[in-house]
PDB file of C-alpha atoms in Angstrom:
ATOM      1  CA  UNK A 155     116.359 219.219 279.657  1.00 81.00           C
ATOM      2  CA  UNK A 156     118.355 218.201 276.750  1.00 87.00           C
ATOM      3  CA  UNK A 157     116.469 217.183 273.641  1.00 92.00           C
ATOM      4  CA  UNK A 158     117.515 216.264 270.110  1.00 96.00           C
ATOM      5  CA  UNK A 159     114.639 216.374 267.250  1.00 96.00           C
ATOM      6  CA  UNK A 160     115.535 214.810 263.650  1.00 95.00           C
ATOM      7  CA  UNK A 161     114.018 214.963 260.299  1.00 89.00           C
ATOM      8  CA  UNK A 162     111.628 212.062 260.438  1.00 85.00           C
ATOM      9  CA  UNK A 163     111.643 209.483 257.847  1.00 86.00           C
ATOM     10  CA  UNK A 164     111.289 207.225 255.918  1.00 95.00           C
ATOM     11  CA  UNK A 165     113.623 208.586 253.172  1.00 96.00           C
ATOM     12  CA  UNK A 166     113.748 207.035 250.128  1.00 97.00           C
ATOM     13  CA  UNK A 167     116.477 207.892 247.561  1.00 97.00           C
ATOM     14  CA  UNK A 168     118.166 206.822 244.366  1.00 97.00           C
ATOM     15  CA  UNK A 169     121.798 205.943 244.071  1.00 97.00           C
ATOM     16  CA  UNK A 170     124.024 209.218 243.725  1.00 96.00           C
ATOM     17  CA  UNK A 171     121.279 211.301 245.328  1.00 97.00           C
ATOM     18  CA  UNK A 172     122.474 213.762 247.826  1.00 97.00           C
ATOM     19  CA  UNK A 173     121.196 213.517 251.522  1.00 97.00           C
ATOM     20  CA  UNK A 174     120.913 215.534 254.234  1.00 97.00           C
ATOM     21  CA  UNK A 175     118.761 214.407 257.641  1.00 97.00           C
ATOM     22  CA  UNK A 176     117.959 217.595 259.756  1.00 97.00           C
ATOM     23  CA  UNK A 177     119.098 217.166 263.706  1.00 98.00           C
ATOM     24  CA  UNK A 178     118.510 220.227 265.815  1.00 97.00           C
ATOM     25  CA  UNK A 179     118.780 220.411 269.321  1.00 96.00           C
ATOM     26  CA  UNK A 180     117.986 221.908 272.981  1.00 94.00           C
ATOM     27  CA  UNK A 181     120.549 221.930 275.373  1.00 89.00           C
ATOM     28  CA  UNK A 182     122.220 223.772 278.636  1.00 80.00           C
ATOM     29  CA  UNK A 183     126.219 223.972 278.327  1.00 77.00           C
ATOM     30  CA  UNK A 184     128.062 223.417 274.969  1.00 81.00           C
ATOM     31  CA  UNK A 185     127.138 219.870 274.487  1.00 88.00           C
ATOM     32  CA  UNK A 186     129.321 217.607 272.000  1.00 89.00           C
ATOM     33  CA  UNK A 187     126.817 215.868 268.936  1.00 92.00           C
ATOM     34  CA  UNK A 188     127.320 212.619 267.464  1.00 94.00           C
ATOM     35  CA  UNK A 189     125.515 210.997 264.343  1.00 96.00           C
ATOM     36  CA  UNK A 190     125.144 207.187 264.802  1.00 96.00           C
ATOM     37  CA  UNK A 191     124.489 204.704 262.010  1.00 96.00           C
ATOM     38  CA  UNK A 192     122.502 201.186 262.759  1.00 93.00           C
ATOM     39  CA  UNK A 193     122.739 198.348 259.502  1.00 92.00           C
ATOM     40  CA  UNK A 194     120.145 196.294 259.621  1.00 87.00           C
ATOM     41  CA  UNK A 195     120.807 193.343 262.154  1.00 83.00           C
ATOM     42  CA  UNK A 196     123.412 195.519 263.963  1.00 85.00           C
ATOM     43  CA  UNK A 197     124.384 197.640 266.856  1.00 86.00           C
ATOM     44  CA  UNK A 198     124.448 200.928 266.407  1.00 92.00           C
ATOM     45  CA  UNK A 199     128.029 202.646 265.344  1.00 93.00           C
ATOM     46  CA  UNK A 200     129.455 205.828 265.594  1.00 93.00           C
ATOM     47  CA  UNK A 201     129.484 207.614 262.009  1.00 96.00           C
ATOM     48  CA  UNK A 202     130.574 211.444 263.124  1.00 96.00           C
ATOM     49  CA  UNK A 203     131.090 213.797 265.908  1.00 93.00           C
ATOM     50  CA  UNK A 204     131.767 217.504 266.607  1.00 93.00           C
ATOM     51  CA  UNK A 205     132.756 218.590 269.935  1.00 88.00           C
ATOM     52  CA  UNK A 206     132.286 222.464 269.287  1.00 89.00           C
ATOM     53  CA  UNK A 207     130.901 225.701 267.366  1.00 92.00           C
ATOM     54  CA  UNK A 208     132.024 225.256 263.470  1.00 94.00           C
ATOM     55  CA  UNK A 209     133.607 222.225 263.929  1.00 95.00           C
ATOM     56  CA  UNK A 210     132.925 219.896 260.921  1.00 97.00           C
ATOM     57  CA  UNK A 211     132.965 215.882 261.262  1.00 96.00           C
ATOM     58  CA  UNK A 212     133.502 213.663 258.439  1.00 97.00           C
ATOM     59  CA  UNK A 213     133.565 209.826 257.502  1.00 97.00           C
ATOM     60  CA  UNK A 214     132.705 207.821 254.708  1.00 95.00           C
ATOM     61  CA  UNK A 215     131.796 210.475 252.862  1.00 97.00           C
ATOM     62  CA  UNK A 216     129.009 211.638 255.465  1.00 98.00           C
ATOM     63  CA  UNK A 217     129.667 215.176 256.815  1.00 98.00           C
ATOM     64  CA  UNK A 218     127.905 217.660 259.459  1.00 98.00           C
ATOM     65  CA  UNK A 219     128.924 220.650 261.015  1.00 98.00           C
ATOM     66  CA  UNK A 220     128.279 221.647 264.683  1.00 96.00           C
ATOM     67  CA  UNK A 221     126.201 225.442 263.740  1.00 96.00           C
ATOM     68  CA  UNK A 222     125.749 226.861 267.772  1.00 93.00           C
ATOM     69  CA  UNK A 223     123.805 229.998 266.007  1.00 94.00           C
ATOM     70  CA  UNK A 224     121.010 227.228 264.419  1.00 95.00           C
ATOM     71  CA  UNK A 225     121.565 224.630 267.494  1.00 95.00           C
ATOM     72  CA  UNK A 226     121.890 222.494 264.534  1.00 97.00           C
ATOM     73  CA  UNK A 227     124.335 219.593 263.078  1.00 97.00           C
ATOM     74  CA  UNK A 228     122.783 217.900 259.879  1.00 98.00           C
ATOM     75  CA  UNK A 229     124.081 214.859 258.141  1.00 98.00           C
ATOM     76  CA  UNK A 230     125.080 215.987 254.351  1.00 98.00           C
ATOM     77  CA  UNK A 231     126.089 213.181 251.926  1.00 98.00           C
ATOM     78  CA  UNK A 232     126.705 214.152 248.340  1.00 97.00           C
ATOM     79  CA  UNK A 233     126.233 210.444 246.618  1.00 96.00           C
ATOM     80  CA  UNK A 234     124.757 207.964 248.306  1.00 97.00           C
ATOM     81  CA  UNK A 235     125.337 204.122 247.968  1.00 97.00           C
ATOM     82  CA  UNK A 236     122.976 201.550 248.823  1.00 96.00           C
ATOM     83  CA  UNK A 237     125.233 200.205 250.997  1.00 96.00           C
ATOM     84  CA  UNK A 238     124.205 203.272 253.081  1.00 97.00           C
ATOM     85  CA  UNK A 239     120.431 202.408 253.404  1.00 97.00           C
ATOM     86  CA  UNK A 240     120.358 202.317 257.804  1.00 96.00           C
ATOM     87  CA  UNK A 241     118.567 204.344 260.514  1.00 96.00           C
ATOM     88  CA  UNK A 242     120.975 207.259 261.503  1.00 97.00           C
ATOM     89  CA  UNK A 243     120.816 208.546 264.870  1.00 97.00           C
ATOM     90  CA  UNK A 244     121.473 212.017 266.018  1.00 97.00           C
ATOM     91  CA  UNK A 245     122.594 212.152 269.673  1.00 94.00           C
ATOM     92  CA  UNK A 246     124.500 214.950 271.982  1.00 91.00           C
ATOM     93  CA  UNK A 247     126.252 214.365 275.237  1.00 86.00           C
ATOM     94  CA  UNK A 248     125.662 216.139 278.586  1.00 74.00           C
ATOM     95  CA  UNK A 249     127.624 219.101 279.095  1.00 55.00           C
ATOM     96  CA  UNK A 250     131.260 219.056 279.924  1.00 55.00           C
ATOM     97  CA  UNK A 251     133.228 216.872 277.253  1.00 50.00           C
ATOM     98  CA  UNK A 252     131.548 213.563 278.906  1.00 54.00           C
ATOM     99  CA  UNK A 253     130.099 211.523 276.679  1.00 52.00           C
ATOM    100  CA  UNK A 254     128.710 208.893 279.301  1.00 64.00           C
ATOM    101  CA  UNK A 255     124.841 210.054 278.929  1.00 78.00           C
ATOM    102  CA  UNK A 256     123.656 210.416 275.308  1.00 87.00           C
ATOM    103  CA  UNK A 257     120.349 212.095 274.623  1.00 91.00           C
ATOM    104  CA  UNK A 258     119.305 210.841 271.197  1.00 94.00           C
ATOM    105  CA  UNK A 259     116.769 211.731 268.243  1.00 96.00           C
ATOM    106  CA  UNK A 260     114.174 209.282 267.268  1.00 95.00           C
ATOM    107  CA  UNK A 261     116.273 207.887 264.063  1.00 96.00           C
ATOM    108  CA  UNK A 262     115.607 208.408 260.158  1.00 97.00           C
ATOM    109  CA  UNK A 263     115.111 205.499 258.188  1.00 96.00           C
ATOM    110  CA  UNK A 264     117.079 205.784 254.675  1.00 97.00           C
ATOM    111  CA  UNK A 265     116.609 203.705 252.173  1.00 97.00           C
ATOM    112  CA  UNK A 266     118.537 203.976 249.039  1.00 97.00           C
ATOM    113  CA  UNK A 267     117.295 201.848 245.316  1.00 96.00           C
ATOM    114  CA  UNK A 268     119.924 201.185 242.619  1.00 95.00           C
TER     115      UNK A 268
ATOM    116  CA  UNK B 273     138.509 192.370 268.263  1.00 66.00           C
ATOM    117  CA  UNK B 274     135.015 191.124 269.461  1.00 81.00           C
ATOM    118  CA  UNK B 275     132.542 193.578 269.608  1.00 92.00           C
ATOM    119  CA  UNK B 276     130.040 193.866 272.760  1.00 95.00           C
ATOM    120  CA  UNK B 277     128.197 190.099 273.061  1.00 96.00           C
ATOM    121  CA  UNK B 278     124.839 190.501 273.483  1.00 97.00           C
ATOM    122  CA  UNK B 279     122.440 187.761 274.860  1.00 97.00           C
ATOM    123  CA  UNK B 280     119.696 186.380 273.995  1.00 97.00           C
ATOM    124  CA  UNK B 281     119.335 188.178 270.642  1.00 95.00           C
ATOM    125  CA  UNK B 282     115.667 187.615 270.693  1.00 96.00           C
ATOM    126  CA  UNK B 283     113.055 186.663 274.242  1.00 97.00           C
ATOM    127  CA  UNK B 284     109.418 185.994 274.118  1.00 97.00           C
ATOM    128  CA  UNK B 285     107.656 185.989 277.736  1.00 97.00           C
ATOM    129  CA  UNK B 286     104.898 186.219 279.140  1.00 97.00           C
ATOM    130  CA  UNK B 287     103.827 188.653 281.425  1.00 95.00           C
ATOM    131  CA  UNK B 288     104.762 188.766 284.778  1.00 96.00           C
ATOM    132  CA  UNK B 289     107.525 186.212 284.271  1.00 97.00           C
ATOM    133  CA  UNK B 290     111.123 187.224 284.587  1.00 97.00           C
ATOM    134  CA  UNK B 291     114.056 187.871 282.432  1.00 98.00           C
ATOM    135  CA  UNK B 292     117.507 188.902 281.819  1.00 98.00           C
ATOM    136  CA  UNK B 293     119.740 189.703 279.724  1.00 97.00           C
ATOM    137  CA  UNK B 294     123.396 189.542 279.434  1.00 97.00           C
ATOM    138  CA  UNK B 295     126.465 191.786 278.164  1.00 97.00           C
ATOM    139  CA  UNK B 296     130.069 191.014 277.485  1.00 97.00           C
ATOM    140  CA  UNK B 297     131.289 194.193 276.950  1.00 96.00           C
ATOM    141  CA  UNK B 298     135.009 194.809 274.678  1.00 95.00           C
ATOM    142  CA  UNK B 299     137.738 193.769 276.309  1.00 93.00           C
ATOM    143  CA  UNK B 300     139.364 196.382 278.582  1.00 91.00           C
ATOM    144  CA  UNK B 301     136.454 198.921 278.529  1.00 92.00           C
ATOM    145  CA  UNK B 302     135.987 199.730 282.373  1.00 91.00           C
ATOM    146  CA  UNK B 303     132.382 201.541 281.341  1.00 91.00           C
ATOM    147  CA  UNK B 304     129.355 200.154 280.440  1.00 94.00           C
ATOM    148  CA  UNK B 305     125.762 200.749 279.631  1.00 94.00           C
ATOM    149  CA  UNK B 306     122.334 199.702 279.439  1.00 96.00           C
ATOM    150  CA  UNK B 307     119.935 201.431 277.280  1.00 96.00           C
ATOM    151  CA  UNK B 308     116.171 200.779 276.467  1.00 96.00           C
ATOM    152  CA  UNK B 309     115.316 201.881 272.983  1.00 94.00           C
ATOM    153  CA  UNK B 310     111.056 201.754 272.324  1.00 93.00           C
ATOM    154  CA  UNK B 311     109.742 201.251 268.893  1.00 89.00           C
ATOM    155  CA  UNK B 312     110.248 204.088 266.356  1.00 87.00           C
ATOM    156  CA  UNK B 313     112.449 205.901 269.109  1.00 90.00           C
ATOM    157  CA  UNK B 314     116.007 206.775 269.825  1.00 92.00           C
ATOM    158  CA  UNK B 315     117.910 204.530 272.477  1.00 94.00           C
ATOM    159  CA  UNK B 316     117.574 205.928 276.871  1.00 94.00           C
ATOM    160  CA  UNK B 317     120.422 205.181 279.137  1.00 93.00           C
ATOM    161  CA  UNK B 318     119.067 202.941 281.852  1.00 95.00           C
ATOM    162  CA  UNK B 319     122.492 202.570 283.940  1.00 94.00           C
ATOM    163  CA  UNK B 320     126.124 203.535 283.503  1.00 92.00           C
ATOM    164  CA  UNK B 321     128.913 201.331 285.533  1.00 93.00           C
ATOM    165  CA  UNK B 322     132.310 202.367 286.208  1.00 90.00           C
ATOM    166  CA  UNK B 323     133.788 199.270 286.815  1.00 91.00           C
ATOM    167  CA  UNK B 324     131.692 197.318 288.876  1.00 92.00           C
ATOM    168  CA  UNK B 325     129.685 201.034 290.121  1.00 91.00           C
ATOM    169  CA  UNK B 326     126.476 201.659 288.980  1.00 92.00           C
ATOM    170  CA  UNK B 327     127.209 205.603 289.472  1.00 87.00           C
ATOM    171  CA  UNK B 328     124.194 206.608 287.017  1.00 86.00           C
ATOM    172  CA  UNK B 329     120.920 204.615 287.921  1.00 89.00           C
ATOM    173  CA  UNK B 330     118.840 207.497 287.521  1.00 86.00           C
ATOM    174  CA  UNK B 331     116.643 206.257 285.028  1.00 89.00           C
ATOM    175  CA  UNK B 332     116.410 202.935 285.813  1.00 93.00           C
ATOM    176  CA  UNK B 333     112.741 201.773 287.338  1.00 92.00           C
ATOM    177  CA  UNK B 334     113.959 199.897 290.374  1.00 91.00           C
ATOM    178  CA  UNK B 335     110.322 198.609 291.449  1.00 94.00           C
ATOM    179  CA  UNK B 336     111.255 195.926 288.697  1.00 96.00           C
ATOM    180  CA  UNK B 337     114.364 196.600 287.021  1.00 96.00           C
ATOM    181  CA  UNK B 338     117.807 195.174 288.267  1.00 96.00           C
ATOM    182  CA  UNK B 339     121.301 195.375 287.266  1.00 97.00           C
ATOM    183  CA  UNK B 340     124.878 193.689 288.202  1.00 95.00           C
ATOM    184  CA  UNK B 341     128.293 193.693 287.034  1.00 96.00           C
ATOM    185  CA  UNK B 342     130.332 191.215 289.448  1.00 84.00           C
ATOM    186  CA  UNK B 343     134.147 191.520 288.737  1.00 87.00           C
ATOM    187  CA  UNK B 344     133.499 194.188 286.186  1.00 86.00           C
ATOM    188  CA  UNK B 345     133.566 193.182 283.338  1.00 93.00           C
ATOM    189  CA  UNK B 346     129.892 190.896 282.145  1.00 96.00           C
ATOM    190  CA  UNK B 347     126.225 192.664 283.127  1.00 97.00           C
ATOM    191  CA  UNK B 348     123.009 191.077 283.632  1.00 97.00           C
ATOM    192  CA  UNK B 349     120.386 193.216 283.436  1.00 97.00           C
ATOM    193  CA  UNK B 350     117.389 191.727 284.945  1.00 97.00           C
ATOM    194  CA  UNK B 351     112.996 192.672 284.672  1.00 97.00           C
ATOM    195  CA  UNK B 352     111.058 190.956 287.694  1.00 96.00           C
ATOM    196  CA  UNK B 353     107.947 190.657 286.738  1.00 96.00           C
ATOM    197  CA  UNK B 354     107.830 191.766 282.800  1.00 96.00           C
ATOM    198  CA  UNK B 355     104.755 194.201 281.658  1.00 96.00           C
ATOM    199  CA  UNK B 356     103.728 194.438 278.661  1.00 96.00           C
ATOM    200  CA  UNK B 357     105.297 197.647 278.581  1.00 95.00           C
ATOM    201  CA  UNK B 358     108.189 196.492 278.567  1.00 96.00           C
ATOM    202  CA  UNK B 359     108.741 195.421 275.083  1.00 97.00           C
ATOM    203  CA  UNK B 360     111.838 196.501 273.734  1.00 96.00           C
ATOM    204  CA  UNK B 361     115.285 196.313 272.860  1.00 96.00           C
ATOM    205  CA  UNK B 362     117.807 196.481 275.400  1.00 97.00           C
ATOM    206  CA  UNK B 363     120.898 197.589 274.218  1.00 97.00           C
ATOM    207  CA  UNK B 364     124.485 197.297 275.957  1.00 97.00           C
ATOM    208  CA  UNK B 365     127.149 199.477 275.348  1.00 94.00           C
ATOM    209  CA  UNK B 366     131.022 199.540 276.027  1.00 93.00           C
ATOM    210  CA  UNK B 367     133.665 202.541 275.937  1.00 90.00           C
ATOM    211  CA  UNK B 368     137.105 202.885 277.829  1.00 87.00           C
ATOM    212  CA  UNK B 369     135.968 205.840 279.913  1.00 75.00           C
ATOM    213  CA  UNK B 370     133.479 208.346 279.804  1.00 69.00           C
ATOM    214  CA  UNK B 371     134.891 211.870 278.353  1.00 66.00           C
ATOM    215  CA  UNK B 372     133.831 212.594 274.847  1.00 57.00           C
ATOM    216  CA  UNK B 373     137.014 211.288 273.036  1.00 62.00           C
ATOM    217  CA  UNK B 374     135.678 207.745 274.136  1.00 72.00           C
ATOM    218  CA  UNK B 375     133.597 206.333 271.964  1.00 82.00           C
ATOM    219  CA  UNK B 376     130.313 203.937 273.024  1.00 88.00           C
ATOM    220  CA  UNK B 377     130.031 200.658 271.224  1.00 91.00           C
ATOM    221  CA  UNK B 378     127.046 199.272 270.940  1.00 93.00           C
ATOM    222  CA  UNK B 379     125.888 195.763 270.741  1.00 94.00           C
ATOM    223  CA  UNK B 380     123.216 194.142 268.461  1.00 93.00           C
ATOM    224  CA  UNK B 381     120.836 194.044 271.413  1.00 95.00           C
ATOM    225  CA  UNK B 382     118.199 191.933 273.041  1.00 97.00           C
ATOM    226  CA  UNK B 383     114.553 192.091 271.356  1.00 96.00           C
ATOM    227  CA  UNK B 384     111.881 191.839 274.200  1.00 97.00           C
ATOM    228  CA  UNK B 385     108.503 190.584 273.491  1.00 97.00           C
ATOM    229  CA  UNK B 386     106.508 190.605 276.540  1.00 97.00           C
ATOM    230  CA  UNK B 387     102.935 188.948 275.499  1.00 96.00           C
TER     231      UNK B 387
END
């Protein structure tokens, strides 16, 4: 079945550290991968996605690239804020462009000191 | 926009009472999910509704797990009798449809303490 494994945390960094959480996964098809962000208090939200090989997503200055040779799709940051200190979540969908059943990783705490 | 209403935000029980919780998903989004998300772990769909449809119930444990969506558009999502087990967060989730360029929202959830 489809799995997703993630760096596990906590990690702890200074302001204007770069970041990257490791997210590899196991699936059949060509499964779409999502990173999720949950603030403290909140529901979780949708930071990035890639629905193919070599595509790259990209927000808030959070990237990852979808690497089908690796099965991987790590979270890359190159200064982070401590407004960024959350549990990120690395999920992929079933098979087939649906996104309706996520499979996700266990979540990395990051923490990030001024 | 209101996000996805979650309710209670917090429930302590005892075991082998009852309890449910309750979603008002965004406005307009004809899918909706329940998830269960342990401690330390990622979130696991429960159930998926299409409307009012449960068409993915797969996961759900249906000895003591129940779910509605009457008029589709609010879920209750109901345990009877709670196990200890069974402490959690239960998270709903909203999107318009369910190919990948819909995106889930997720509410704050429902913390479960089941003593």
């Amino acid at each position: 079945g489809n799995s997703v494994t993630q760096m596990e945390g906590p990690v702890t960094l200074s302001e204007e550290a770069f970041l990257t959480i490791n997210c590899t996964y196991t699936a059949t098809g060509y499964p779409s991968l999502f990173w999720y962000v949950q603030y403290p208090g909140e529901g979780l939200q949708l930071l990035l996605k890639a629905t193919k090989a070599d595509d790259k997503g990209s927000n808030k200055g959070f990237e990852a690239t979808y690497r089908k040779e690796t099965t991987s799709f790590h979270l890359e940051k190159g200064s982070v804020q401590v407004s960024d200190s959350a549990v990120y979540f690395c999920a992929l969908s079933d098979s087939g462009g649906s996104n309706y059943k996520l499979t996700f990783g266990k979540g990395t705490l990051l923490t990030v000191n001024p | 926009e209101a996000g996805v209403v979650q309710s209670p935000r917090y429930k302590i029980i005892e075991k082998k009472q009852p309890v449910a919780f309750w979603c008002n998903p965004i406005s307009g989004h004809n899918t909706l999910y329940w998830y269960l998300q342990n401690l330390g772990q990622g979130p696991e769909l429960l159930i998926r509704y299409e409307n009012e449809e449960a068409v993915d119930d797969s996961q759900l444990p249906k000895d003591r797990f129940s779910a509605e969506r009457l008029k589709g558009v609010d879920s209750t999502l109901k345990i009877q009798p709670a196990e200890l087990g069974d402490s959690a967060v239960y998270l709903c989730a909203s999107s318009l449809g369910v190919s990948s360029y819909n995106e889930q929202f997720f509410g704050p959830g429902t913390r479960l303490t089941v003593l």
